[in-house]
Short mmCIF file of C-alpha atoms in Angstrom, two decimals:
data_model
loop_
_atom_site.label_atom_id
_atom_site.label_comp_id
_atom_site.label_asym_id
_atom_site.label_seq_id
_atom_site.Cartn_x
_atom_site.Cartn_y
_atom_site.Cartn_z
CA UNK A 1 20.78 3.81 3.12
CA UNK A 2 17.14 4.94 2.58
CA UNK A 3 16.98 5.95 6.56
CA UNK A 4 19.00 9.17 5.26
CA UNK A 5 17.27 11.25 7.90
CA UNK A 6 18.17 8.62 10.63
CA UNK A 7 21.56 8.30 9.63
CA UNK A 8 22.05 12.14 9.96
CA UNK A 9 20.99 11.54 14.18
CA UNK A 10 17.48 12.02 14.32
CA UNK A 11 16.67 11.16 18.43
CA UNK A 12 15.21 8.35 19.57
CA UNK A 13 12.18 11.27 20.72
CA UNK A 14 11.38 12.11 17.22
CA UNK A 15 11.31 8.38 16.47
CA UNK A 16 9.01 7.22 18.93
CA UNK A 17 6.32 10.03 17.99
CA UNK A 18 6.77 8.99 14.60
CA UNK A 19 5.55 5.38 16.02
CA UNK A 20 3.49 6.55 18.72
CA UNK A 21 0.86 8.96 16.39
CA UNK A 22 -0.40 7.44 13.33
CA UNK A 23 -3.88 8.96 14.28
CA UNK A 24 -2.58 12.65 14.86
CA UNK A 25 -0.37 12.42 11.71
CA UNK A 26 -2.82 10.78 9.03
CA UNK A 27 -5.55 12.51 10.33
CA UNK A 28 -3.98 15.98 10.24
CA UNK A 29 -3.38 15.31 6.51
CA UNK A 30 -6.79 14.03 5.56
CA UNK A 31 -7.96 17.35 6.94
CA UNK A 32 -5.57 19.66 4.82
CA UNK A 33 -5.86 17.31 1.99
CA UNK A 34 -9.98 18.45 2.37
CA UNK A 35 -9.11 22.12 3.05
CA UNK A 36 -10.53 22.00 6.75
CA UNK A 37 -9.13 23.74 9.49
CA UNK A 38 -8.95 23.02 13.55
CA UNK A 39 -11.83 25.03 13.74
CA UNK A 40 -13.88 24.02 10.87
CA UNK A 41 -13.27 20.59 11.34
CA UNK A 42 -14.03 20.78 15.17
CA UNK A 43 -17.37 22.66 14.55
CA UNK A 44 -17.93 19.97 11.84
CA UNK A 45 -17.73 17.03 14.67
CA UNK A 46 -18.67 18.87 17.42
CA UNK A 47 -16.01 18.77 19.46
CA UNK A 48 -14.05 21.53 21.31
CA UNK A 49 -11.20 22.63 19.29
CA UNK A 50 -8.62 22.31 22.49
CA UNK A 51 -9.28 18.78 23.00
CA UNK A 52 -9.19 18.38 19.03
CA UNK A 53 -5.75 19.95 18.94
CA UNK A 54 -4.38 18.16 21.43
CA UNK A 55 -5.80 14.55 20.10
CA UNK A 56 -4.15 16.36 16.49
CA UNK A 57 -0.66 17.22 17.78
CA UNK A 58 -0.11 13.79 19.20
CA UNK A 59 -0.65 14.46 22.90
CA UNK A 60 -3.91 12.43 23.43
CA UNK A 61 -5.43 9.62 21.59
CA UNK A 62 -8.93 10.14 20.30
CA UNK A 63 -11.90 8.45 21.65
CA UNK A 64 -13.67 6.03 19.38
CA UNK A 65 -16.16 8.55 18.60
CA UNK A 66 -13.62 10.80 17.71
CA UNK A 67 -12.25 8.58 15.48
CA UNK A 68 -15.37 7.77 13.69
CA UNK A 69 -15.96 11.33 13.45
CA UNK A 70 -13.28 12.02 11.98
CA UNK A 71 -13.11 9.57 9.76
CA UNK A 72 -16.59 10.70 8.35
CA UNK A 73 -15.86 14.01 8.16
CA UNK A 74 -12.86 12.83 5.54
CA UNK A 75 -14.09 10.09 3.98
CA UNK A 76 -11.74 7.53 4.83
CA UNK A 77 -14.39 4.83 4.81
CA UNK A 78 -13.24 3.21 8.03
CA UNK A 79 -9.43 3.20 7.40
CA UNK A 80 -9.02 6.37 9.63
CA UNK A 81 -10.69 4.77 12.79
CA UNK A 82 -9.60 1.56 12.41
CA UNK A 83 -6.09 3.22 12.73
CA UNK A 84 -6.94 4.59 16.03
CA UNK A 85 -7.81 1.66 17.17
CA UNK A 86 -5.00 -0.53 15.69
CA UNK A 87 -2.89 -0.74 18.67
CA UNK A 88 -3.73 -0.99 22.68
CA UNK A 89 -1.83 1.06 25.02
CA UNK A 90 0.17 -2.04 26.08
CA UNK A 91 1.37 -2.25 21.86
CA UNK A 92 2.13 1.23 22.27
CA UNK A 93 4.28 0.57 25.49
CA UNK A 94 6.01 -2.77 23.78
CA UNK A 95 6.77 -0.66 21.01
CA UNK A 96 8.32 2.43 22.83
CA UNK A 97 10.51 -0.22 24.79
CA UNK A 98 11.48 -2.07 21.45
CA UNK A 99 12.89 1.39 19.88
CA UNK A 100 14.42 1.55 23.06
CA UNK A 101 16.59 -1.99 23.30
CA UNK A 102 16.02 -3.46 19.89
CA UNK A 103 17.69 -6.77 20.95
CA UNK A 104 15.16 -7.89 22.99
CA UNK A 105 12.32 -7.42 20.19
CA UNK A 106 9.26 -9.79 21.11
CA UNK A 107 6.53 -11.25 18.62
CA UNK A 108 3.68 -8.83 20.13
CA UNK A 109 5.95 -6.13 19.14
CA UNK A 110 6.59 -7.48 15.79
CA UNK A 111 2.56 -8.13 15.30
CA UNK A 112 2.14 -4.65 16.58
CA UNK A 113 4.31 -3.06 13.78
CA UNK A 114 2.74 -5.07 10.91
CA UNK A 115 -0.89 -4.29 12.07
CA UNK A 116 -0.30 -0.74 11.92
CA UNK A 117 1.28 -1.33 8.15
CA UNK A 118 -1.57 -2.93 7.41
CA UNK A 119 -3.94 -0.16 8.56
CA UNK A 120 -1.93 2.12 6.83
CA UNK A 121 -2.41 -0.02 3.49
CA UNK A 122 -5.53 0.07 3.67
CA UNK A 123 -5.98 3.86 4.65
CA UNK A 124 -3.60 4.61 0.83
CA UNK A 125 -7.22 3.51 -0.64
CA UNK A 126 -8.80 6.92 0.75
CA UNK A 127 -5.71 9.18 0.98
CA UNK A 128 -3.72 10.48 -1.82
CA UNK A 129 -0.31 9.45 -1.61
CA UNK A 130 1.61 12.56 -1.50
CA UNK A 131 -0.73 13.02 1.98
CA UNK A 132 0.78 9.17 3.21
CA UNK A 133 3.73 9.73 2.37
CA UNK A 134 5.94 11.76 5.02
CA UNK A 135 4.70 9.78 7.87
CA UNK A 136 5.37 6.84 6.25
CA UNK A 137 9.05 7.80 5.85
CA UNK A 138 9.21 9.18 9.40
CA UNK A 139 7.86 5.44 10.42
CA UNK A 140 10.30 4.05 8.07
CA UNK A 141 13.46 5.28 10.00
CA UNK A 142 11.96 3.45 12.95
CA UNK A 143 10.98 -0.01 11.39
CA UNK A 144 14.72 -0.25 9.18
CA UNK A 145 16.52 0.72 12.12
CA UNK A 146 14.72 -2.09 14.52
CA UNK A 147 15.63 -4.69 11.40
CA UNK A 148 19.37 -3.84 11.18
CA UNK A 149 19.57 -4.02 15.37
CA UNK A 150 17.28 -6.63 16.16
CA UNK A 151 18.64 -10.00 17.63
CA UNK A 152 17.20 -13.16 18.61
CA UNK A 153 14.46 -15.67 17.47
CA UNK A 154 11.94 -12.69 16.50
CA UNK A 155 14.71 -10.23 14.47
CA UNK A 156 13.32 -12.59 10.85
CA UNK A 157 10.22 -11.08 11.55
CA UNK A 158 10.71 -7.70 11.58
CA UNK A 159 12.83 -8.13 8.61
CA UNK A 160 9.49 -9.71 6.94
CA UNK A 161 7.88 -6.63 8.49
CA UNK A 162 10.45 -4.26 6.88
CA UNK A 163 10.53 -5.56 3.58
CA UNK A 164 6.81 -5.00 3.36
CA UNK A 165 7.48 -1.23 4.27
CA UNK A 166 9.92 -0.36 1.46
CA UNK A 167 7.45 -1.93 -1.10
CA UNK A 168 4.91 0.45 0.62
CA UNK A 169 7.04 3.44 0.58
CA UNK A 170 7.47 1.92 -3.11
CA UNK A 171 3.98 2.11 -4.42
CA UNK A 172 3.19 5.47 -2.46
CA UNK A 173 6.17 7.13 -4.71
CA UNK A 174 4.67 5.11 -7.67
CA UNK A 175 0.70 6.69 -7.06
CA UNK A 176 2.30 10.07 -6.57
CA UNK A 177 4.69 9.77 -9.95
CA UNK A 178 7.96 10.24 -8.01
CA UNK A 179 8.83 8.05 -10.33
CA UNK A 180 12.94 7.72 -9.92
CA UNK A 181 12.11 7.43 -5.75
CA UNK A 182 9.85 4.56 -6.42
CA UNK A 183 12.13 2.79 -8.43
CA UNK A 184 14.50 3.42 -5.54
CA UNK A 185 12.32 1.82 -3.38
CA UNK A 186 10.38 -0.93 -5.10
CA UNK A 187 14.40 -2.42 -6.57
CA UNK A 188 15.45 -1.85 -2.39
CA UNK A 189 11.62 -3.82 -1.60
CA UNK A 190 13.06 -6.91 -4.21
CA UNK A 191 16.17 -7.26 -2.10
CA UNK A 192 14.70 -7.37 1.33
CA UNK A 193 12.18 -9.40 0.03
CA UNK A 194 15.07 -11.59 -1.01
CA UNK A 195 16.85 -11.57 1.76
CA UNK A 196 13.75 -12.85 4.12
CA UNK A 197 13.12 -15.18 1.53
CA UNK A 198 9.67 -14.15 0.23
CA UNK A 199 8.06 -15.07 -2.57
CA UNK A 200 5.04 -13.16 -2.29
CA UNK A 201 7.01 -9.91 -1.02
CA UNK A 202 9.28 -9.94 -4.28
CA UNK A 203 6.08 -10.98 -6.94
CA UNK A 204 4.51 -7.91 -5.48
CA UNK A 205 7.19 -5.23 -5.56
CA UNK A 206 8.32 -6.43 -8.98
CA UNK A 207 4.53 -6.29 -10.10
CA UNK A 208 4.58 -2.55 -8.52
CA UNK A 209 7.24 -1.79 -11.24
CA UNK A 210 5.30 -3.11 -14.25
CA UNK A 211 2.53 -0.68 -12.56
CA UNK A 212 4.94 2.40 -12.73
CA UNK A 213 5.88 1.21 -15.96
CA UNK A 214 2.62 1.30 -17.36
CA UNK A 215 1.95 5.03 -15.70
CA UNK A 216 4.93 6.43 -18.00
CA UNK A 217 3.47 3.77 -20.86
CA UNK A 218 6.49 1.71 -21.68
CA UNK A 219 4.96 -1.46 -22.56
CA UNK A 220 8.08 -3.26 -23.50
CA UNK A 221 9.15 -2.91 -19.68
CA UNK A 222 5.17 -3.32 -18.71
CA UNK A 223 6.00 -7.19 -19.89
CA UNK A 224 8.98 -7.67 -18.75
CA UNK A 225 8.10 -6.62 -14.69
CA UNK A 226 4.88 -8.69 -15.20
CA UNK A 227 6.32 -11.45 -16.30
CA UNK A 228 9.28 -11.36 -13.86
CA UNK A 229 6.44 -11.32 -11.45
CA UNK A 230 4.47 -14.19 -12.60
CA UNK A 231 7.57 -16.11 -12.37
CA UNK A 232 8.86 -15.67 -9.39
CA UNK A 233 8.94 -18.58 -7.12
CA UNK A 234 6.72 -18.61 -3.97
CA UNK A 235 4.05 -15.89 -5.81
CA UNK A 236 0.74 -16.85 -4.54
CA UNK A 237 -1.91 -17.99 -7.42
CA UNK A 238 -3.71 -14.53 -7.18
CA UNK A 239 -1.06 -12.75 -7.78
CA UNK A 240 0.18 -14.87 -10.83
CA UNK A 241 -3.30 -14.42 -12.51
CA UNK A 242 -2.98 -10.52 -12.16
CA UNK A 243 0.39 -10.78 -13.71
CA UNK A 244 -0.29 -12.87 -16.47
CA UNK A 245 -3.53 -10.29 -17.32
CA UNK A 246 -0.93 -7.43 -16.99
CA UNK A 247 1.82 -8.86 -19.15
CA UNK A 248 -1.20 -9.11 -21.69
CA UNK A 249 -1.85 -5.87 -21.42
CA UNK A 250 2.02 -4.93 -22.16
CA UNK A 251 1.69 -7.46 -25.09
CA UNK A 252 -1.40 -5.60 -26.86
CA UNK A 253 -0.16 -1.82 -26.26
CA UNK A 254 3.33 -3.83 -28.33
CA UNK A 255 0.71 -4.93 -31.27
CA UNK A 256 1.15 -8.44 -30.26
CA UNK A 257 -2.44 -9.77 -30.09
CA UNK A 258 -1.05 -13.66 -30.22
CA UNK A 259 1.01 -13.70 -27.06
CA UNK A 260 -1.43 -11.27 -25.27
CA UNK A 261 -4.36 -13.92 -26.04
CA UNK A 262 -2.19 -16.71 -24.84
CA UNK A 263 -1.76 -14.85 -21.30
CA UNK A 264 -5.15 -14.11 -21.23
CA UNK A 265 -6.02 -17.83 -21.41
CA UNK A 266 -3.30 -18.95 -19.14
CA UNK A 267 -4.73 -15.98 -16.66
CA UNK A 268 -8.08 -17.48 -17.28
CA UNK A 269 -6.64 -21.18 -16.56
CA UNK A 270 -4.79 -19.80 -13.42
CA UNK A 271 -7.96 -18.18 -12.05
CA UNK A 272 -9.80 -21.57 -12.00
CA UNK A 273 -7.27 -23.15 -10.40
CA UNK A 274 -6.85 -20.55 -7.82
CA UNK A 275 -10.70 -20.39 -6.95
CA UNK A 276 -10.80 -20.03 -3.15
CA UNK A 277 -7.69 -19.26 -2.35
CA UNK A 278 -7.42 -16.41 0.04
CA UNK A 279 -5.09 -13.63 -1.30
CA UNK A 280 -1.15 -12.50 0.61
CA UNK A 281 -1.70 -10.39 3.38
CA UNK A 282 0.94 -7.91 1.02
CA UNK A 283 -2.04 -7.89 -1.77
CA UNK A 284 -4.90 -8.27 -0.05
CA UNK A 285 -7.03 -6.35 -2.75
CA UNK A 286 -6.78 -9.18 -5.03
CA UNK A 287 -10.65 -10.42 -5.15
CA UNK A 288 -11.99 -12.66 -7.72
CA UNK A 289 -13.39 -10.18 -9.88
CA UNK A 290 -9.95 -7.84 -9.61
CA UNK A 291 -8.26 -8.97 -12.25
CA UNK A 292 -11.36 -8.15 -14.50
CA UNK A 293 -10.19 -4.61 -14.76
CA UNK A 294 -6.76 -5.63 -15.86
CA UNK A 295 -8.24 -7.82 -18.35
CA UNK A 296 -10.58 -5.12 -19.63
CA UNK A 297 -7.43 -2.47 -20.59
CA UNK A 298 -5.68 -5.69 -22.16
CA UNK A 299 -9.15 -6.47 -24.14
CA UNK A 300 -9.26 -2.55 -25.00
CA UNK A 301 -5.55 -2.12 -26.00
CA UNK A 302 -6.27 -5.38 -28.35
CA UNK A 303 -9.39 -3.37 -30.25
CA UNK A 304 -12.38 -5.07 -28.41
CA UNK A 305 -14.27 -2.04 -26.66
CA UNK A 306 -17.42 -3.77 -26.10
CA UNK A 307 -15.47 -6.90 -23.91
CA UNK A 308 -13.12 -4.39 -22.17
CA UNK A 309 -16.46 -2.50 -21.27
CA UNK A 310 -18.01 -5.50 -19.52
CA UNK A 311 -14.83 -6.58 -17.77
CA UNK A 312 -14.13 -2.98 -16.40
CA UNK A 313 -17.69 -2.17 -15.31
CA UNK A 314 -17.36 -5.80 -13.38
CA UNK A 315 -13.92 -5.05 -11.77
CA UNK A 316 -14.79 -1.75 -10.29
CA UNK A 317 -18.43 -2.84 -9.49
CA UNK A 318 -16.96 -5.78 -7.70
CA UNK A 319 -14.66 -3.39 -5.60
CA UNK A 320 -15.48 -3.02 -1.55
CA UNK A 321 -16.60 0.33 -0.90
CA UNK A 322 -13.57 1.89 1.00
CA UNK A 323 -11.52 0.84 -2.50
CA UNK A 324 -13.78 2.49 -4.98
CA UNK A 325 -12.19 6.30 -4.87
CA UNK A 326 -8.80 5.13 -4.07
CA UNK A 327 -6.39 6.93 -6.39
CA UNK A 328 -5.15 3.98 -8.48
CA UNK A 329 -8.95 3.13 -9.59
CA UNK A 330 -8.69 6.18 -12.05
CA UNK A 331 -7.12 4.58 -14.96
CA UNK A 332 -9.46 1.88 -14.76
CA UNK A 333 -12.54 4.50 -15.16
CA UNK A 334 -10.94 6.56 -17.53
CA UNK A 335 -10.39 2.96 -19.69
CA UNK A 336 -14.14 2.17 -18.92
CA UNK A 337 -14.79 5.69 -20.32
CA UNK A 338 -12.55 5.29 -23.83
CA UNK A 339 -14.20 1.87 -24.07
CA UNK A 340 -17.39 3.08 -23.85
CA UNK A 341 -16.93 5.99 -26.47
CA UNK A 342 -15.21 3.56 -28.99
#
């Protein structure tokens, strides 16, 4: 099981902090991921350091302001104070009582769980992963416990909820090169996704492979995950366009310019066809003008610096601001850079 620290007995106390203070927890590593201590960061928002301890150590939640501050003071672009704000105290009370008795899980506690995945999605785009990643285990244990005890009408949905954590856990190990853990993960994501019988939930964990495999620049396996991806049933249009532009990309780094053209048209088709649509919640990133980055490192790998240049500088130009210094944008501006000098 990946719940190896569960499994050894950790209490149900340890697992309902581990629900109960995303804040405390993600903001505590923002600030050592910038170097600032209690004190300089509570000089920095002008709070007294007590009160900032205790909001840091889990024992209060922060005010909005608080939050905000924070957030500034870290640049997490929103992410960190949407967080704090991501669940009322009644979600917080629903939860504690679904850790408690499992069985009786109820949709509010279900929607509770996957809004505070989906905050912490979004705050991976201003933290470096090795900072996400030991509270997202620690909340791990709790979510893939409630799935294997949960009974009822609602125990599908935290299943859903589940699956969507592994491929999280998944790409966090794949940003930070762990790269044996994430393909742990993302092969453990493709099961669950499976097993809930989603399309979208397998297209992207199977996509997050080609990813890693690109990182350690085996293009042979770069094609093969893509394309996997593209074909798996229930993948939304979006997400088939970005795999198609990624299998290109395999195809060029291989020397095979035909194949990686003929992607590049079917992407090109796809994109057309999916004008509109409104991307999975499980890639939400996926804008129109996303899948112009992908298409610029295919372009470059295929020996046209002056295309891959324009699609590049459109990709990351078309990128919302809290998504512009995420981690995973740097091999698009390093390709930008290499196009540019060639």
């Amino acid at each position: 099981m990946l719940s190896a620290a569960y499994a050894r007995g950790s209490g149900s106390g340890n697992i309902r902090r581990s629900a109960m203070s995303d804040f405390a927890i993600r903001a505590r590593a923002a600030l050592k991921e910038r170097g600032l201590s209690l004190r300089a960061a509570a000089r920095a928002v002008n709070y007294d350091s007590g009160y900032l301890s205790r909001v840091l150590s889990g024992k209060r939640l922060p005010s909005p302001d608080l939050a905000k501050a924070i957030d500034t003071l870290v640049g997490a672009d929103g992410a960190l104070a949407a967080l704090a704000s991501t669940l009322t105290p009644d979600d917080r009370e629903r939860i504690t009582r679904t850790i408690e008795r499992p069985t009786r899980i109820d949709a509010a506690a279900v929607q509770a769980l996957a809004d505070v995945l989906a905050a912490q999605r979004r705050l991976d785009d201003s933290l470096p992963a090795p900072a996400m990643l030991p509270a997202t285990l620690a909340q791990w244990e709790t979510v893939d416990r409630l799935a294997r005890d949960s009974r009822g009408r609602h125990a599908d949905g935290i299943r859903i909820v589940a699956a969507e954590w592994a491929q999280f856990v998944g790409w966090l190990h794949a940003e930070a090169r762990n790269d044996a853990e994430a393909t742990r993960w993302l092969t453990e994501a493709e099961d669950r996704a499976d097993d809930v019988g989603s399309g979208e939930l397998a297209a992207q964990a199977t996509n997050f492979r080609g990813y890693l495999a690109r990182q350690q620049r085996r293009p042979g396996a770069v094609v093969r995950h893509f394309l996997t991806a593209f074909h798996t049933p229930g993948a939304s249009p979006l997400q088939r366009v970005g795999d198609a532009v990624q299998a290109a990309h395999g195809y060029a780094l291989m020397g095979r310019k035909d194949p990686a053209r003929r992607l590049l048209d079917t992407a090109s088709a796809l994109a057309d066809e999916a004008a509109g649509t409104v991307p999975p919640e499980t890639a939400y990133w996926l804008s129109p003008t996303f899948s112009r980055m992908g298409i610029g490192l295919a372009h470059l790998a295929l020996g046209d610096p002056r295309v891959a240049a324009d699609h590049l500088q459109a990709g990351l130009d078309g990128l919302p601001p809290e998504q512009r210094g995420a981690q995973w944008t740097d091999e698009y501006r390093e390709a930008l850079a290499a196009a540019r000098a060639a």
